[in-house]
Short mmCIF file of C-alpha atoms in Angstrom, two decimals:
data_model
loop_
_atom_site.label_atom_id
_atom_site.label_comp_id
_atom_site.label_asym_id
_atom_site.label_seq_id
_atom_site.Cartn_x
_atom_site.Cartn_y
_atom_site.Cartn_z
CA MET T 50 43.47 -56.21 55.97
CA TYR T 51 44.50 -52.86 54.49
CA GLN T 52 42.36 -51.72 51.57
CA TRP T 53 43.67 -48.89 49.41
CA ARG T 54 41.03 -46.28 48.69
CA PRO T 55 41.28 -43.51 46.11
CA PRO T 56 41.87 -40.12 47.77
CA GLY T 57 39.11 -37.57 47.41
CA GLU T 58 36.44 -40.10 46.41
CA LYS T 59 33.21 -40.79 48.29
CA ILE T 60 33.57 -43.77 50.66
CA PHE T 61 30.45 -45.45 52.10
CA GLU T 62 30.47 -46.82 55.64
CA ASN T 63 28.57 -50.03 54.73
CA ARG T 64 25.77 -51.27 52.49
CA ARG T 65 22.91 -50.16 54.75
CA VAL T 66 24.29 -46.62 55.01
CA ALA T 67 24.84 -46.54 51.24
CA GLY T 68 21.27 -47.73 50.76
CA LYS T 69 19.91 -44.91 52.92
CA GLU T 70 21.90 -42.35 50.93
CA LEU T 71 20.70 -43.84 47.66
CA ALA T 72 17.09 -43.82 48.89
CA SER T 73 17.34 -40.16 49.93
CA ALA T 74 18.73 -39.21 46.53
CA LEU T 75 15.94 -41.05 44.70
CA LEU T 76 13.34 -39.31 46.89
CA ARG T 77 14.86 -35.92 46.09
CA ARG T 78 14.63 -36.74 42.39
CA GLY T 79 10.93 -37.44 42.82
CA ASP T 80 11.15 -40.87 41.21
CA LYS T 81 8.02 -43.03 41.45
CA PHE T 82 8.44 -46.80 41.47
CA SER T 83 6.12 -49.75 41.98
CA ALA T 84 8.78 -52.23 43.12
CA VAL T 85 12.44 -52.53 44.04
CA LEU T 86 14.60 -55.45 42.90
CA GLY T 87 17.78 -56.17 44.85
CA LEU T 88 20.60 -58.16 43.26
CA THR T 89 21.69 -60.90 45.61
CA ARG T 90 23.37 -60.88 47.79
CA GLY T 91 25.11 -57.53 48.19
CA GLY T 92 22.41 -55.41 46.59
CA VAL T 93 19.66 -56.57 48.95
CA PRO T 94 20.56 -54.44 52.02
CA LEU T 95 20.51 -51.35 49.79
CA ALA T 96 17.31 -52.41 48.05
CA PHE T 97 15.67 -52.85 51.45
CA GLU T 98 16.49 -49.25 52.41
CA VAL T 99 15.22 -47.95 49.08
CA ALA T 100 11.99 -49.96 49.27
CA SER T 101 11.39 -48.84 52.86
CA ALA T 102 11.88 -45.17 51.97
CA LEU T 103 9.64 -45.40 48.91
CA HIS T 104 7.02 -47.55 50.68
CA VAL T 105 6.96 -50.16 47.92
CA PRO T 106 7.61 -53.93 47.99
CA MET T 107 11.01 -55.46 47.41
CA ASP T 108 11.98 -58.65 45.63
CA VAL T 109 15.28 -60.40 45.08
CA ILE T 110 16.82 -61.21 41.73
CA VAL T 111 19.61 -63.75 41.41
CA ILE T 112 22.16 -63.32 38.64
CA LYS T 113 24.90 -65.92 38.16
CA LYS T 114 28.14 -65.26 36.34
CA LEU T 115 29.08 -67.56 33.47
CA ARG T 116 32.52 -68.83 34.41
CA THR T 117 35.54 -69.15 32.16
CA PRO T 118 36.96 -72.70 31.85
CA GLY T 119 39.91 -73.00 34.23
CA ASN T 120 39.44 -69.46 35.57
CA PRO T 121 36.08 -69.13 37.33
CA GLU T 122 36.88 -65.59 38.51
CA LEU T 123 36.80 -64.33 34.91
CA ALA T 124 33.20 -64.00 33.75
CA LEU T 125 32.07 -64.77 30.22
CA GLY T 126 28.75 -63.09 30.95
CA ALA T 127 25.79 -63.50 33.25
CA VAL T 128 22.40 -65.22 33.35
CA SER T 129 19.21 -64.85 35.39
CA ALA T 130 16.83 -67.47 36.75
CA ASP T 131 14.46 -66.90 33.82
CA GLY T 132 17.26 -67.30 31.28
CA ALA T 133 17.99 -63.65 30.48
CA LYS T 134 21.60 -63.77 29.33
CA VAL T 135 24.42 -61.33 28.64
CA LEU T 136 27.61 -62.52 26.93
CA ARG T 137 31.00 -60.81 26.78
CA GLU T 138 31.59 -61.75 23.17
CA GLU T 139 35.12 -60.36 22.92
CA ILE T 140 36.38 -62.46 25.83
CA ILE T 141 34.60 -65.54 24.48
CA ARG T 142 36.32 -65.09 21.10
CA GLN T 143 39.73 -64.38 22.60
CA LEU T 144 39.62 -67.50 24.78
CA GLY T 145 38.10 -69.72 22.12
CA VAL T 146 35.24 -70.83 24.37
CA THR T 147 33.05 -73.33 22.52
CA ALA T 148 29.32 -73.08 22.03
CA GLU T 149 28.95 -76.45 23.75
CA TYR T 150 30.70 -75.20 26.88
CA LEU T 151 28.59 -72.03 26.92
CA ALA T 152 25.38 -74.04 26.61
CA ARG T 153 26.34 -76.35 29.51
CA GLU T 154 27.51 -73.48 31.71
CA THR T 155 24.37 -71.46 30.98
CA GLU T 156 22.09 -74.38 31.83
CA LEU T 157 23.97 -75.09 35.06
CA ARG T 158 24.05 -71.49 36.23
CA THR T 159 20.40 -70.88 35.31
CA THR T 160 19.40 -73.84 37.45
CA GLU T 161 21.52 -72.50 40.32
CA ALA T 162 19.84 -69.09 40.00
CA LYS T 163 16.37 -70.67 40.13
CA ASP T 164 17.30 -72.69 43.22
CA GLU T 165 18.73 -69.66 44.99
CA GLU T 166 15.69 -67.49 44.24
CA ARG T 167 13.42 -70.15 45.73
CA LYS T 168 15.70 -70.40 48.78
CA TYR T 169 15.72 -66.66 49.38
CA ARG T 170 12.00 -66.10 48.76
CA GLY T 171 10.77 -68.96 50.90
CA LYS T 172 7.03 -68.40 51.38
CA HIS T 173 6.99 -65.22 49.29
CA THR T 174 5.83 -65.16 45.68
CA PRO T 175 7.69 -63.23 42.97
CA LEU T 176 6.43 -59.69 42.49
CA GLU T 177 4.25 -59.08 39.45
CA LEU T 178 6.24 -56.71 37.24
CA LYS T 179 3.96 -56.50 34.20
CA GLY T 180 3.21 -52.86 33.48
CA GLN T 181 5.17 -51.71 36.53
CA SER T 182 7.90 -49.11 36.99
CA VAL T 183 10.78 -50.81 38.81
CA VAL T 184 14.20 -49.88 40.15
CA ILE T 185 17.03 -52.42 40.19
CA VAL T 186 19.53 -51.85 43.00
CA ASP T 187 23.06 -53.18 43.47
CA ASP T 188 25.85 -52.23 45.87
CA GLY T 189 28.11 -51.18 43.02
CA ILE T 190 28.70 -51.84 39.34
CA ALA T 191 32.07 -52.75 37.83
CA THR T 192 31.53 -54.31 34.39
CA GLY T 193 27.73 -54.17 34.38
CA SER T 194 27.09 -57.66 32.98
CA SER T 195 25.12 -58.85 36.01
CA VAL T 196 22.98 -55.73 36.17
CA GLU T 197 22.34 -55.86 32.43
CA ALA T 198 21.07 -59.43 32.81
CA ALA T 199 18.81 -58.20 35.63
CA VAL T 200 17.43 -55.48 33.35
CA LEU T 201 16.72 -58.03 30.60
CA SER T 202 15.02 -60.28 33.16
CA ALA T 203 12.74 -57.46 34.30
CA ARG T 204 11.92 -56.73 30.65
CA ASN T 205 11.04 -60.40 30.15
CA ARG T 206 8.66 -60.13 33.11
CA GLY T 207 6.87 -57.20 31.49
CA ALA T 208 8.22 -54.21 33.41
CA ARG T 209 7.07 -50.96 31.82
CA SER T 210 10.01 -48.85 32.96
CA ILE T 211 13.35 -49.91 34.46
CA THR T 212 15.79 -47.73 36.39
CA VAL T 213 19.17 -48.95 37.62
CA ALA T 214 20.32 -47.33 40.87
CA THR T 215 23.61 -47.80 42.69
CA PRO T 216 25.89 -45.82 45.01
CA VAL T 217 29.00 -46.29 42.91
CA ALA T 218 29.80 -47.48 39.40
CA SER T 219 32.47 -47.30 36.75
CA ARG T 220 31.80 -44.69 34.10
CA GLU T 221 31.95 -47.28 31.35
CA SER T 222 29.35 -49.51 33.00
CA CYS T 223 26.96 -46.59 33.48
CA SER T 224 27.31 -45.64 29.84
CA ASN T 225 26.74 -49.21 28.67
CA LEU T 226 23.71 -49.74 30.91
CA ARG T 227 21.98 -46.69 29.48
CA ARG T 228 21.60 -48.68 26.26
CA VAL T 229 19.33 -51.23 27.95
CA ALA T 230 17.74 -49.46 30.95
CA ASP T 231 15.34 -46.53 30.81
CA ASP T 232 17.43 -44.65 33.37
CA VAL T 233 20.69 -45.19 35.25
CA PHE T 234 21.32 -43.34 38.51
CA CYS T 235 24.74 -43.50 40.20
CA LEU T 236 25.62 -41.44 43.27
CA THR T 237 29.27 -41.40 42.21
CA THR T 238 31.29 -42.52 39.19
CA PRO T 239 34.96 -42.40 40.26
CA THR T 240 37.76 -41.90 37.78
CA ASP T 241 39.78 -44.75 39.31
CA PHE T 242 37.55 -47.81 39.62
CA TRP T 243 39.10 -51.24 40.15
CA ALA T 244 36.62 -52.93 42.48
CA VAL T 245 33.38 -52.06 44.26
CA GLY T 246 34.91 -52.82 47.67
CA MET T 247 37.30 -49.87 47.28
CA PHE T 248 34.42 -47.55 48.06
CA TYR T 249 33.18 -49.19 51.28
CA ARG T 250 34.80 -49.21 54.71
CA ASP T 251 32.87 -52.37 55.57
CA PHE T 252 32.34 -54.60 52.54
CA SER T 253 31.87 -57.89 54.36
CA GLN T 254 29.73 -60.49 52.60
CA THR T 255 25.97 -60.37 52.96
CA ALA T 256 24.77 -63.62 54.53
CA ASP T 257 21.94 -65.75 53.11
CA ASP T 258 20.01 -65.33 56.37
CA GLU T 259 20.21 -61.54 56.09
CA VAL T 260 18.79 -61.68 52.56
CA ARG T 261 15.83 -63.77 53.75
CA GLN T 262 15.25 -61.60 56.82
CA LEU T 263 15.28 -58.37 54.83
CA LEU T 264 12.85 -59.78 52.27
CA ASP T 265 10.55 -60.94 55.10
CA GLN T 266 10.70 -57.51 56.72
CA SER T 267 10.11 -55.66 53.47
CA ARG T 268 7.10 -57.75 52.52
CA SER T 269 5.63 -57.32 56.02
CA GLN T 270 5.88 -53.54 55.60
CA THR T 271 3.82 -53.52 52.41
CA THR T 272 0.43 -54.97 51.58
CA GLY T 273 -0.30 -57.04 48.49
CA THR T 274 2.31 -58.22 46.04
CA SER T 275 2.80 -55.00 44.12
CA ALA T 276 1.96 -51.33 44.33
CA PRO T 277 -0.19 -49.73 41.62
CA ALA T 278 1.68 -48.51 38.57
CA PRO T 279 2.43 -44.79 38.89
#
């Protein structure tokens, strides 16, 4: 299917290639991290490349969107497995979403996030983030709600410093995320940004099996559950 792409903007071949480019850029910056967190599912192939280049362990983080009644594609916010939550208050007010609905949806989606994290991790334990410097990686950032929830989750787990890194993001999302993260690094922030997939030639879905395999491979490349804090 034809996908319009903005002329003159950086286009990535696929997630793994984008991850390698992101990793190279982080290495050139001289950033030191103890762990890499990949947002499932699309952020994991990139997080794997970053973790491999930096020689640090990778973990997955599942963020679920809070769905609008009758229109599940429109997100009211996002929530993590540990309950870190971001709400889009303006949309909630405009649509008249009740507190009761939000509570039910949050509980349901939090449970789903917990189940998915267990499924993806399998035999692996969550990385210890207390006192660590971590980088959260996604394949692209449109509104930023999911990544913001991931940042709050890492804060809840005691991370000392949190950087958000992505190949492509809207300018507004980068600006907003700088309010909650210690640093935000985007390879490109296009003027015209409608969807992350615009900036990839191959943006096919990342399969569950690939997420598990990449986590297995990453953990086998590192020893222990976390690198020393830099």
